[in-house]
Amino acid sequence: MSSWVNENCVSFLHLFCIKVVKTGRVPQHIAFIMDGNRRYAKKHKVVCGVGHHRGFNKLSETLKWCLDLGIPEVTVYAFSIENFKRSEQEVKELMDLAREKFRSLLNEIEQINEWGVRLHIAGRLSLLPKDLQATVSRVMLETRHNNKLRLNIAYAYTARDEISRAASQLVKGVKENELSVDDIDADLISQTLELGEPDLLVRTSGEVRLSDFMLWQISKRTVLYFTEVLWPEFSIWNLLAAILHFQRHAPEIEDDPPIVQRQQDFLEKIETKRWQDLEKLVGC
Ligand code: FPP
Ligand code: MG
């Protein structure tokens, strides 16, 4: 069994219910604010690190459910830039957990490729310890050809930081004459951001804030779903309830906006540069 995709969490009843839900429209991109790990730890009288480990296990179960539902893109908020302000010990535990899980993913790469899961770690990677930067870069490079499910892990991420990084890239594009000021429109900004627009955002643990997550992307068409359940206790029934909520509230499907050649060239150039930067980081 892969530690990233938990195969043992789907019964026949689940498969039947998944089939029923799939007769309606299924979101093509779900984002999760995985909140409540520490309250879970407190409730179950275990240390906070155990809460985060159980949070990771829940992520791997959720991935399996999403694969069975045929959802091609999942984004999770795993570590915000604000989280660096937590105690030194908790930050270290979270970094160690990430190290352990990304390394085990590289050891299980054949299984991951079989599942067709492509990983993207979105955030300001330069804030991470050097060895972790190299590991997550390898993870992205080694899964880049998979196309069944794209898993975006927002790590050292905030939406305002993501928007600032996109703004810097656009200014650089104008300075280097790849773009004119008039080329900068809302669609180009959307495409310059690291993360795309989710159809459904789920936040667990009863908090009803966005906490600087995907602010630009969810401002237009995303359906929001807040649930009281703590992330490590999130079940397939909670996920199916969120999807039913989406089916009741989803807006009409819209065509992708047109894009002009110069904008296309700019986007291709920043994408190529991103892969080159990752290759350099692997060598660190
Ligand atoms: C929020 O709960 C959760 C986090 C800050 C960490 C989430 C991380 C994981 C689920 C593991 C992911 C690991 C990898 C390798 C991707 P909280 O700590 O804010 O809990 P609280 O709201 O009860 O205080
Ligand atoms: Mg929290």
JSON list of N, CA, C and O in Angstrom, two decimals, residues 78-131:
[
{"chain": "A", "resi": 78, "resn": "ALA", "atom": "N", "xyz": [-1.53, 22.87, 3.31]},
{"chain": "A", "resi": 78, "resn": "ALA", "atom": "CA", "xyz": [-0.80, 22.03, 4.27]},
{"chain": "A", "resi": 78, "resn": "ALA", "atom": "C", "xyz": [0.07, 22.85, 5.22]},
{"chain": "A", "resi": 78, "resn": "ALA", "atom": "O", "xyz": [0.37, 22.38, 6.32]},
{"chain": "A", "resi": 79, "resn": "PHE", "atom": "N", "xyz": [0.51, 24.04, 4.78]},
{"chain": "A", "resi": 79, "resn": "PHE", "atom": "CA", "xyz": [1.36, 24.84, 5.68]},
{"chain": "A", "resi": 79, "resn": "PHE", "atom": "C", "xyz": [1.37, 26.28, 5.14]},
{"chain": "A", "resi": 79, "resn": "PHE", "atom": "O", "xyz": [1.80, 26.53, 4.02]},
{"chain": "A", "resi": 80, "resn": "SER", "atom": "N", "xyz": [0.85, 27.19, 5.96]},
{"chain": "A", "resi": 80, "resn": "SER", "atom": "CA", "xyz": [0.79, 28.58, 5.49]},
{"chain": "A", "resi": 80, "resn": "SER", "atom": "C", "xyz": [2.05, 29.32, 5.95]},
{"chain": "A", "resi": 80, "resn": "SER", "atom": "O", "xyz": [2.73, 28.88, 6.90]},
{"chain": "A", "resi": 81, "resn": "ILE", "atom": "N", "xyz": [2.35, 30.42, 5.29]},
{"chain": "A", "resi": 81, "resn": "ILE", "atom": "CA", "xyz": [3.51, 31.21, 5.72]},
{"chain": "A", "resi": 81, "resn": "ILE", "atom": "C", "xyz": [3.31, 31.65, 7.18]},
{"chain": "A", "resi": 81, "resn": "ILE", "atom": "O", "xyz": [4.25, 31.70, 7.96]},
{"chain": "A", "resi": 82, "resn": "GLU", "atom": "N", "xyz": [2.05, 31.89, 7.55]},
{"chain": "A", "resi": 82, "resn": "GLU", "atom": "CA", "xyz": [1.72, 32.26, 8.94]},
{"chain": "A", "resi": 82, "resn": "GLU", "atom": "C", "xyz": [2.10, 31.15, 9.93]},
{"chain": "A", "resi": 82, "resn": "GLU", "atom": "O", "xyz": [2.41, 31.41, 11.09]},
{"chain": "A", "resi": 83, "resn": "ASN", "atom": "N", "xyz": [2.04, 29.90, 9.46]},
{"chain": "A", "resi": 83, "resn": "ASN", "atom": "CA", "xyz": [2.35, 28.77, 10.36]},
{"chain": "A", "resi": 83, "resn": "ASN", "atom": "C", "xyz": [3.79, 28.78, 10.86]},
{"chain": "A", "resi": 83, "resn": "ASN", "atom": "O", "xyz": [4.11, 28.12, 11.85]},
{"chain": "A", "resi": 84, "resn": "PHE", "atom": "N", "xyz": [4.69, 29.53, 10.18]},
{"chain": "A", "resi": 84, "resn": "PHE", "atom": "CA", "xyz": [6.07, 29.65, 10.69]},
{"chain": "A", "resi": 84, "resn": "PHE", "atom": "C", "xyz": [6.09, 30.33, 12.06]},
{"chain": "A", "resi": 84, "resn": "PHE", "atom": "O", "xyz": [7.07, 30.24, 12.78]},
{"chain": "A", "resi": 85, "resn": "LYS", "atom": "N", "xyz": [4.99, 31.03, 12.40]},
{"chain": "A", "resi": 85, "resn": "LYS", "atom": "CA", "xyz": [4.94, 31.72, 13.71]},
{"chain": "A", "resi": 85, "resn": "LYS", "atom": "C", "xyz": [4.57, 30.76, 14.84]},
{"chain": "A", "resi": 85, "resn": "LYS", "atom": "O", "xyz": [4.53, 31.15, 16.00]},
{"chain": "A", "resi": 86, "resn": "ARG", "atom": "N", "xyz": [4.21, 29.51, 14.53]},
{"chain": "A", "resi": 86, "resn": "ARG", "atom": "CA", "xyz": [3.90, 28.54, 15.60]},
{"chain": "A", "resi": 86, "resn": "ARG", "atom": "C", "xyz": [5.18, 28.19, 16.36]},
{"chain": "A", "resi": 86, "resn": "ARG", "atom": "O", "xyz": [6.28, 28.58, 15.95]},
{"chain": "A", "resi": 87, "resn": "SER", "atom": "N", "xyz": [5.06, 27.42, 17.44]},
{"chain": "A", "resi": 87, "resn": "SER", "atom": "CA", "xyz": [6.24, 27.13, 18.27]},
{"chain": "A", "resi": 87, "resn": "SER", "atom": "C", "xyz": [7.30, 26.44, 17.41]},
{"chain": "A", "resi": 87, "resn": "SER", "atom": "O", "xyz": [6.97, 25.74, 16.44]},
{"chain": "A", "resi": 88, "resn": "GLU", "atom": "N", "xyz": [8.58, 26.64, 17.85]},
{"chain": "A", "resi": 88, "resn": "GLU", "atom": "CA", "xyz": [9.69, 26.05, 17.10]},
{"chain": "A", "resi": 88, "resn": "GLU", "atom": "C", "xyz": [9.49, 24.54, 16.96]},
{"chain": "A", "resi": 88, "resn": "GLU", "atom": "O", "xyz": [9.73, 23.94, 15.91]},
{"chain": "A", "resi": 89, "resn": "GLN", "atom": "N", "xyz": [9.00, 23.93, 18.06]},
{"chain": "A", "resi": 89, "resn": "GLN", "atom": "CA", "xyz": [8.84, 22.47, 18.05]},
{"chain": "A", "resi": 89, "resn": "GLN", "atom": "C", "xyz": [7.79, 22.03, 17.03]},
{"chain": "A", "resi": 89, "resn": "GLN", "atom": "O", "xyz": [7.99, 21.07, 16.28]},
{"chain": "A", "resi": 90, "resn": "GLU", "atom": "N", "xyz": [6.65, 22.78, 16.99]},
{"chain": "A", "resi": 90, "resn": "GLU", "atom": "CA", "xyz": [5.59, 22.36, 16.05]},
{"chain": "A", "resi": 90, "resn": "GLU", "atom": "C", "xyz": [6.03, 22.55, 14.60]},
{"chain": "A", "resi": 90, "resn": "GLU", "atom": "O", "xyz": [5.77, 21.70, 13.74]},
{"chain": "A", "resi": 91, "resn": "VAL", "atom": "N", "xyz": [6.74, 23.68, 14.34]},
{"chain": "A", "resi": 91, "resn": "VAL", "atom": "CA", "xyz": [7.22, 23.91, 12.97]},
{"chain": "A", "resi": 91, "resn": "VAL", "atom": "C", "xyz": [8.16, 22.78, 12.58]},
{"chain": "A", "resi": 91, "resn": "VAL", "atom": "O", "xyz": [8.07, 22.21, 11.48]},
{"chain": "A", "resi": 92, "resn": "LYS", "atom": "N", "xyz": [9.05, 22.39, 13.51]},
{"chain": "A", "resi": 92, "resn": "LYS", "atom": "CA", "xyz": [10.00, 21.31, 13.21]},
{"chain": "A", "resi": 92, "resn": "LYS", "atom": "C", "xyz": [9.24, 20.00, 12.94]},
{"chain": "A", "resi": 92, "resn": "LYS", "atom": "O", "xyz": [9.56, 19.27, 11.99]},
{"chain": "A", "resi": 93, "resn": "GLU", "atom": "N", "xyz": [8.22, 19.73, 13.77]},
{"chain": "A", "resi": 93, "resn": "GLU", "atom": "CA", "xyz": [7.44, 18.49, 13.56]},
{"chain": "A", "resi": 93, "resn": "GLU", "atom": "C", "xyz": [6.79, 18.47, 12.20]},
{"chain": "A", "resi": 93, "resn": "GLU", "atom": "O", "xyz": [6.77, 17.45, 11.51]},
{"chain": "A", "resi": 94, "resn": "LEU", "atom": "N", "xyz": [6.24, 19.63, 11.80]},
{"chain": "A", "resi": 94, "resn": "LEU", "atom": "CA", "xyz": [5.56, 19.68, 10.50]},
{"chain": "A", "resi": 94, "resn": "LEU", "atom": "C", "xyz": [6.56, 19.53, 9.35]},
{"chain": "A", "resi": 94, "resn": "LEU", "atom": "O", "xyz": [6.29, 18.85, 8.36]},
{"chain": "A", "resi": 95, "resn": "MET", "atom": "N", "xyz": [7.74, 20.16, 9.50]},
{"chain": "A", "resi": 95, "resn": "MET", "atom": "CA", "xyz": [8.77, 20.02, 8.45]},
{"chain": "A", "resi": 95, "resn": "MET", "atom": "C", "xyz": [9.27, 18.56, 8.39]},
{"chain": "A", "resi": 95, "resn": "MET", "atom": "O", "xyz": [9.48, 18.03, 7.30]},
{"chain": "A", "resi": 96, "resn": "ASP", "atom": "N", "xyz": [9.43, 17.94, 9.58]},
{"chain": "A", "resi": 96, "resn": "ASP", "atom": "CA", "xyz": [9.88, 16.53, 9.59]},
{"chain": "A", "resi": 96, "resn": "ASP", "atom": "C", "xyz": [8.85, 15.62, 8.94]},
{"chain": "A", "resi": 96, "resn": "ASP", "atom": "O", "xyz": [9.19, 14.69, 8.21]},
{"chain": "A", "resi": 97, "resn": "LEU", "atom": "N", "xyz": [7.58, 15.93, 9.21]},
{"chain": "A", "resi": 97, "resn": "LEU", "atom": "CA", "xyz": [6.51, 15.12, 8.60]},
{"chain": "A", "resi": 97, "resn": "LEU", "atom": "C", "xyz": [6.56, 15.26, 7.08]},
{"chain": "A", "resi": 97, "resn": "LEU", "atom": "O", "xyz": [6.47, 14.27, 6.34]},
{"chain": "A", "resi": 98, "resn": "ALA", "atom": "N", "xyz": [6.73, 16.49, 6.62]},
{"chain": "A", "resi": 98, "resn": "ALA", "atom": "CA", "xyz": [6.80, 16.71, 5.16]},
{"chain": "A", "resi": 98, "resn": "ALA", "atom": "C", "xyz": [8.00, 15.97, 4.57]},
{"chain": "A", "resi": 98, "resn": "ALA", "atom": "O", "xyz": [7.89, 15.27, 3.56]},
{"chain": "A", "resi": 99, "resn": "ARG", "atom": "N", "xyz": [9.16, 16.09, 5.25]},
{"chain": "A", "resi": 99, "resn": "ARG", "atom": "CA", "xyz": [10.37, 15.39, 4.78]},
{"chain": "A", "resi": 99, "resn": "ARG", "atom": "C", "xyz": [10.11, 13.89, 4.65]},
{"chain": "A", "resi": 99, "resn": "ARG", "atom": "O", "xyz": [10.36, 13.28, 3.63]},
{"chain": "A", "resi": 100, "resn": "GLU", "atom": "N", "xyz": [9.55, 13.33, 5.74]},
{"chain": "A", "resi": 100, "resn": "GLU", "atom": "CA", "xyz": [9.30, 11.87, 5.76]},
{"chain": "A", "resi": 100, "resn": "GLU", "atom": "C", "xyz": [8.35, 11.48, 4.62]},
{"chain": "A", "resi": 100, "resn": "GLU", "atom": "O", "xyz": [8.61, 10.53, 3.89]},
{"chain": "A", "resi": 101, "resn": "LYS", "atom": "N", "xyz": [7.27, 12.24, 4.46]},
{"chain": "A", "resi": 101, "resn": "LYS", "atom": "CA", "xyz": [6.26, 11.83, 3.48]},
{"chain": "A", "resi": 101, "resn": "LYS", "atom": "C", "xyz": [6.73, 12.06, 2.04]},
{"chain": "A", "resi": 101, "resn": "LYS", "atom": "O", "xyz": [6.46, 11.23, 1.17]},
{"chain": "A", "resi": 102, "resn": "PHE", "atom": "N", "xyz": [7.43, 13.15, 1.78]},
{"chain": "A", "resi": 102, "resn": "PHE", "atom": "CA", "xyz": [7.90, 13.37, 0.41]},
{"chain": "A", "resi": 102, "resn": "PHE", "atom": "C", "xyz": [9.01, 12.37, 0.05]},
{"chain": "A", "resi": 102, "resn": "PHE", "atom": "O", "xyz": [9.09, 11.91, -1.08]},
{"chain": "A", "resi": 103, "resn": "ARG", "atom": "N", "xyz": [9.85, 12.02, 1.06]},
{"chain": "A", "resi": 103, "resn": "ARG", "atom": "CA", "xyz": [10.88, 11.01, 0.77]},
{"chain": "A", "resi": 103, "resn": "ARG", "atom": "C", "xyz": [10.22, 9.66, 0.51]},
{"chain": "A", "resi": 103, "resn": "ARG", "atom": "O", "xyz": [10.62, 8.93, -0.39]},
{"chain": "A", "resi": 104, "resn": "SER", "atom": "N", "xyz": [9.21, 9.32, 1.33]},
{"chain": "A", "resi": 104, "resn": "SER", "atom": "CA", "xyz": [8.57, 8.01, 1.11]},
{"chain": "A", "resi": 104, "resn": "SER", "atom": "C", "xyz": [7.87, 8.01, -0.24]},
{"chain": "A", "resi": 104, "resn": "SER", "atom": "O", "xyz": [7.83, 6.98, -0.92]},
{"chain": "A", "resi": 105, "resn": "LEU", "atom": "N", "xyz": [7.38, 9.16, -0.66]},
{"chain": "A", "resi": 105, "resn": "LEU", "atom": "CA", "xyz": [6.76, 9.22, -1.99]},
{"chain": "A", "resi": 105, "resn": "LEU", "atom": "C", "xyz": [7.78, 8.88, -3.08]},
{"chain": "A", "resi": 105, "resn": "LEU", "atom": "O", "xyz": [7.50, 8.14, -4.02]},
{"chain": "A", "resi": 106, "resn": "LEU", "atom": "N", "xyz": [9.01, 9.40, -2.91]},
{"chain": "A", "resi": 106, "resn": "LEU", "atom": "CA", "xyz": [10.04, 9.10, -3.91]},
{"chain": "A", "resi": 106, "resn": "LEU", "atom": "C", "xyz": [10.40, 7.62, -3.90]},
{"chain": "A", "resi": 106, "resn": "LEU", "atom": "O", "xyz": [10.68, 7.04, -4.95]},
{"chain": "A", "resi": 107, "resn": "ASN", "atom": "N", "xyz": [10.33, 7.00, -2.71]},
{"chain": "A", "resi": 107, "resn": "ASN", "atom": "CA", "xyz": [10.60, 5.55, -2.66]},
{"chain": "A", "resi": 107, "resn": "ASN", "atom": "C", "xyz": [9.48, 4.73, -3.28]},
{"chain": "A", "resi": 107, "resn": "ASN", "atom": "O", "xyz": [9.68, 3.58, -3.66]},
{"chain": "A", "resi": 108, "resn": "GLU", "atom": "N", "xyz": [8.28, 5.33, -3.31]},
{"chain": "A", "resi": 108, "resn": "GLU", "atom": "CA", "xyz": [7.11, 4.59, -3.83]},
{"chain": "A", "resi": 108, "resn": "GLU", "atom": "C", "xyz": [6.72, 5.13, -5.20]},
{"chain": "A", "resi": 108, "resn": "GLU", "atom": "O", "xyz": [5.56, 5.05, -5.59]},
{"chain": "A", "resi": 109, "resn": "ILE", "atom": "N", "xyz": [7.70, 5.68, -5.91]},
{"chain": "A", "resi": 109, "resn": "ILE", "atom": "CA", "xyz": [7.35, 6.45, -7.11]},
{"chain": "A", "resi": 109, "resn": "ILE", "atom": "C", "xyz": [6.62, 5.61, -8.15]},
{"chain": "A", "resi": 109, "resn": "ILE", "atom": "O", "xyz": [5.73, 6.10, -8.83]},
{"chain": "A", "resi": 110, "resn": "GLU", "atom": "N", "xyz": [6.96, 4.29, -8.21]},
{"chain": "A", "resi": 110, "resn": "GLU", "atom": "CA", "xyz": [6.28, 3.45, -9.22]},
{"chain": "A", "resi": 110, "resn": "GLU", "atom": "C", "xyz": [4.79, 3.35, -8.94]},
{"chain": "A", "resi": 110, "resn": "GLU", "atom": "O", "xyz": [3.97, 3.41, -9.84]},
{"chain": "A", "resi": 111, "resn": "GLN", "atom": "N", "xyz": [4.48, 3.22, -7.63]},
{"chain": "A", "resi": 111, "resn": "GLN", "atom": "CA", "xyz": [3.07, 3.14, -7.23]},
{"chain": "A", "resi": 111, "resn": "GLN", "atom": "C", "xyz": [2.33, 4.46, -7.56]},
{"chain": "A", "resi": 111, "resn": "GLN", "atom": "O", "xyz": [1.23, 4.47, -8.08]},
{"chain": "A", "resi": 112, "resn": "ILE", "atom": "N", "xyz": [3.02, 5.57, -7.27]},
{"chain": "A", "resi": 112, "resn": "ILE", "atom": "CA", "xyz": [2.41, 6.88, -7.54]},
{"chain": "A", "resi": 112, "resn": "ILE", "atom": "C", "xyz": [2.17, 7.05, -9.04]},
{"chain": "A", "resi": 112, "resn": "ILE", "atom": "O", "xyz": [1.11, 7.53, -9.46]},
{"chain": "A", "resi": 113, "resn": "ASN", "atom": "N", "xyz": [3.14, 6.61, -9.84]},
{"chain": "A", "resi": 113, "resn": "ASN", "atom": "CA", "xyz": [2.98, 6.72, -11.29]},
{"chain": "A", "resi": 113, "resn": "ASN", "atom": "C", "xyz": [1.85, 5.82, -11.78]},
{"chain": "A", "resi": 113, "resn": "ASN", "atom": "O", "xyz": [1.12, 6.18, -12.70]},
{"chain": "A", "resi": 114, "resn": "GLU", "atom": "N", "xyz": [1.71, 4.67, -11.13]},
{"chain": "A", "resi": 114, "resn": "GLU", "atom": "CA", "xyz": [0.61, 3.78, -11.49]},
{"chain": "A", "resi": 114, "resn": "GLU", "atom": "C", "xyz": [-0.75, 4.45, -11.21]},
{"chain": "A", "resi": 114, "resn": "GLU", "atom": "O", "xyz": [-1.68, 4.35, -11.98]},
{"chain": "A", "resi": 115, "resn": "TRP", "atom": "N", "xyz": [-0.80, 5.15, -10.08]},
{"chain": "A", "resi": 115, "resn": "TRP", "atom": "CA", "xyz": [-2.04, 5.87, -9.76]},
{"chain": "A", "resi": 115, "resn": "TRP", "atom": "C", "xyz": [-2.23, 7.07, -10.68]},
{"chain": "A", "resi": 115, "resn": "TRP", "atom": "O", "xyz": [-3.33, 7.61, -10.78]},
{"chain": "A", "resi": 116, "resn": "GLY", "atom": "N", "xyz": [-1.17, 7.53, -11.29]},
{"chain": "A", "resi": 116, "resn": "GLY", "atom": "CA", "xyz": [-1.25, 8.69, -12.20]},
{"chain": "A", "resi": 116, "resn": "GLY", "atom": "C", "xyz": [-1.35, 10.00, -11.45]},
{"chain": "A", "resi": 116, "resn": "GLY", "atom": "O", "xyz": [-1.97, 10.96, -11.91]},
{"chain": "A", "resi": 117, "resn": "VAL", "atom": "N", "xyz": [-0.75, 10.07, -10.23]},
{"chain": "A", "resi": 117, "resn": "VAL", "atom": "CA", "xyz": [-0.84, 11.30, -9.43]},
{"chain": "A", "resi": 117, "resn": "VAL", "atom": "C", "xyz": [0.37, 12.20, -9.70]},
{"chain": "A", "resi": 117, "resn": "VAL", "atom": "O", "xyz": [1.51, 11.79, -9.58]},
{"chain": "A", "resi": 118, "resn": "ARG", "atom": "N", "xyz": [0.07, 13.43, -10.09]},
{"chain": "A", "resi": 118, "resn": "ARG", "atom": "CA", "xyz": [1.11, 14.42, -10.33]},
{"chain": "A", "resi": 118, "resn": "ARG", "atom": "C", "xyz": [1.10, 15.40, -9.15]},
{"chain": "A", "resi": 118, "resn": "ARG", "atom": "O", "xyz": [0.04, 15.87, -8.76]},
{"chain": "A", "resi": 119, "resn": "LEU", "atom": "N", "xyz": [2.27, 15.68, -8.59]},
{"chain": "A", "resi": 119, "resn": "LEU", "atom": "CA", "xyz": [2.30, 16.59, -7.44]},
{"chain": "A", "resi": 119, "resn": "LEU", "atom": "C", "xyz": [2.85, 17.95, -7.80]},
{"chain": "A", "resi": 119, "resn": "LEU", "atom": "O", "xyz": [3.83, 18.05, -8.56]},
{"chain": "A", "resi": 120, "resn": "HIS", "atom": "N", "xyz": [2.21, 18.95, -7.25]},
{"chain": "A", "resi": 120, "resn": "HIS", "atom": "CA", "xyz": [2.74, 20.30, -7.39]},
{"chain": "A", "resi": 120, "resn": "HIS", "atom": "C", "xyz": [2.79, 20.92, -5.99]},
{"chain": "A", "resi": 120, "resn": "HIS", "atom": "O", "xyz": [1.76, 20.93, -5.30]},
{"chain": "A", "resi": 121, "resn": "ILE", "atom": "N", "xyz": [3.95, 21.37, -5.58]},
{"chain": "A", "resi": 121, "resn": "ILE", "atom": "CA", "xyz": [4.04, 22.02, -4.27]},
{"chain": "A", "resi": 121, "resn": "ILE", "atom": "C", "xyz": [4.05, 23.51, -4.54]},
{"chain": "A", "resi": 121, "resn": "ILE", "atom": "O", "xyz": [4.98, 24.03, -5.18]},
{"chain": "A", "resi": 122, "resn": "ALA", "atom": "N", "xyz": [3.00, 24.19, -4.09]},
{"chain": "A", "resi": 122, "resn": "ALA", "atom": "CA", "xyz": [2.81, 25.60, -4.43]},
{"chain": "A", "resi": 122, "resn": "ALA", "atom": "C", "xyz": [3.13, 26.46, -3.23]},
{"chain": "A", "resi": 122, "resn": "ALA", "atom": "O", "xyz": [2.61, 26.21, -2.14]},
{"chain": "A", "resi": 123, "resn": "GLY", "atom": "N", "xyz": [3.97, 27.44, -3.41]},
{"chain": "A", "resi": 123, "resn": "GLY", "atom": "CA", "xyz": [4.28, 28.34, -2.31]},
{"chain": "A", "resi": 123, "resn": "GLY", "atom": "C", "xyz": [5.65, 28.94, -2.52]},
{"chain": "A", "resi": 123, "resn": "GLY", "atom": "O", "xyz": [6.27, 28.75, -3.56]},
{"chain": "A", "resi": 124, "resn": "ARG", "atom": "N", "xyz": [6.11, 29.68, -1.50]},
{"chain": "A", "resi": 124, "resn": "ARG", "atom": "CA", "xyz": [7.43, 30.30, -1.59]},
{"chain": "A", "resi": 124, "resn": "ARG", "atom": "C", "xyz": [8.45, 29.29, -1.08]},
{"chain": "A", "resi": 124, "resn": "ARG", "atom": "O", "xyz": [8.79, 29.28, 0.11]},
{"chain": "A", "resi": 125, "resn": "LEU", "atom": "N", "xyz": [8.92, 28.45, -1.99]},
{"chain": "A", "resi": 125, "resn": "LEU", "atom": "CA", "xyz": [9.78, 27.32, -1.59]},
{"chain": "A", "resi": 125, "resn": "LEU", "atom": "C", "xyz": [11.06, 27.79, -0.92]},
{"chain": "A", "resi": 125, "resn": "LEU", "atom": "O", "xyz": [11.63, 27.08, -0.08]},
{"chain": "A", "resi": 126, "resn": "SER", "atom": "N", "xyz": [11.52, 29.02, -1.26]},
{"chain": "A", "resi": 126, "resn": "SER", "atom": "CA", "xyz": [12.78, 29.50, -0.68]},
{"chain": "A", "resi": 126, "resn": "SER", "atom": "C", "xyz": [12.70, 29.64, 0.85]},
{"chain": "A", "resi": 126, "resn": "SER", "atom": "O", "xyz": [13.73, 29.75, 1.51]},
{"chain": "A", "resi": 127, "resn": "LEU", "atom": "N", "xyz": [11.46, 29.62, 1.41]},
{"chain": "A", "resi": 127, "resn": "LEU", "atom": "CA", "xyz": [11.34, 29.72, 2.88]},
{"chain": "A", "resi": 127, "resn": "LEU", "atom": "C", "xyz": [11.58, 28.37, 3.57]},
{"chain": "A", "resi": 127, "resn": "LEU", "atom": "O", "xyz": [11.69, 28.30, 4.78]},
{"chain": "A", "resi": 128, "resn": "LEU", "atom": "N", "xyz": [11.66, 27.31, 2.77]},
{"chain": "A", "resi": 128, "resn": "LEU", "atom": "CA", "xyz": [11.81, 25.96, 3.35]},
{"chain": "A", "resi": 128, "resn": "LEU", "atom": "C", "xyz": [13.29, 25.62, 3.54]},
{"chain": "A", "resi": 128, "resn": "LEU", "atom": "O", "xyz": [14.15, 26.16, 2.84]},
{"chain": "A", "resi": 129, "resn": "PRO", "atom": "N", "xyz": [13.58, 24.69, 4.48]},
{"chain": "A", "resi": 129, "resn": "PRO", "atom": "CA", "xyz": [14.97, 24.23, 4.60]},
{"chain": "A", "resi": 129, "resn": "PRO", "atom": "C", "xyz": [15.47, 23.71, 3.24]},
{"chain": "A", "resi": 129, "resn": "PRO", "atom": "O", "xyz": [14.69, 23.14, 2.47]},
{"chain": "A", "resi": 130, "resn": "LYS", "atom": "N", "xyz": [16.77, 23.91, 2.97]},
{"chain": "A", "resi": 130, "resn": "LYS", "atom": "CA", "xyz": [17.34, 23.57, 1.65]},
{"chain": "A", "resi": 130, "resn": "LYS", "atom": "C", "xyz": [17.07, 22.12, 1.22]},
{"chain": "A", "resi": 130, "resn": "LYS", "atom": "O", "xyz": [16.73, 21.86, 0.07]},
{"chain": "A", "resi": 131, "resn": "ASP", "atom": "N", "xyz": [17.24, 21.17, 2.18]},
{"chain": "A", "resi": 131, "resn": "ASP", "atom": "CA", "xyz": [17.04, 19.77, 1.78]},
{"chain": "A", "resi": 131, "resn": "ASP", "atom": "C", "xyz": [15.60, 19.50, 1.38]},
{"chain": "A", "resi": 131, "resn": "ASP", "atom": "O", "xyz": [15.32, 18.74, 0.45]}
]
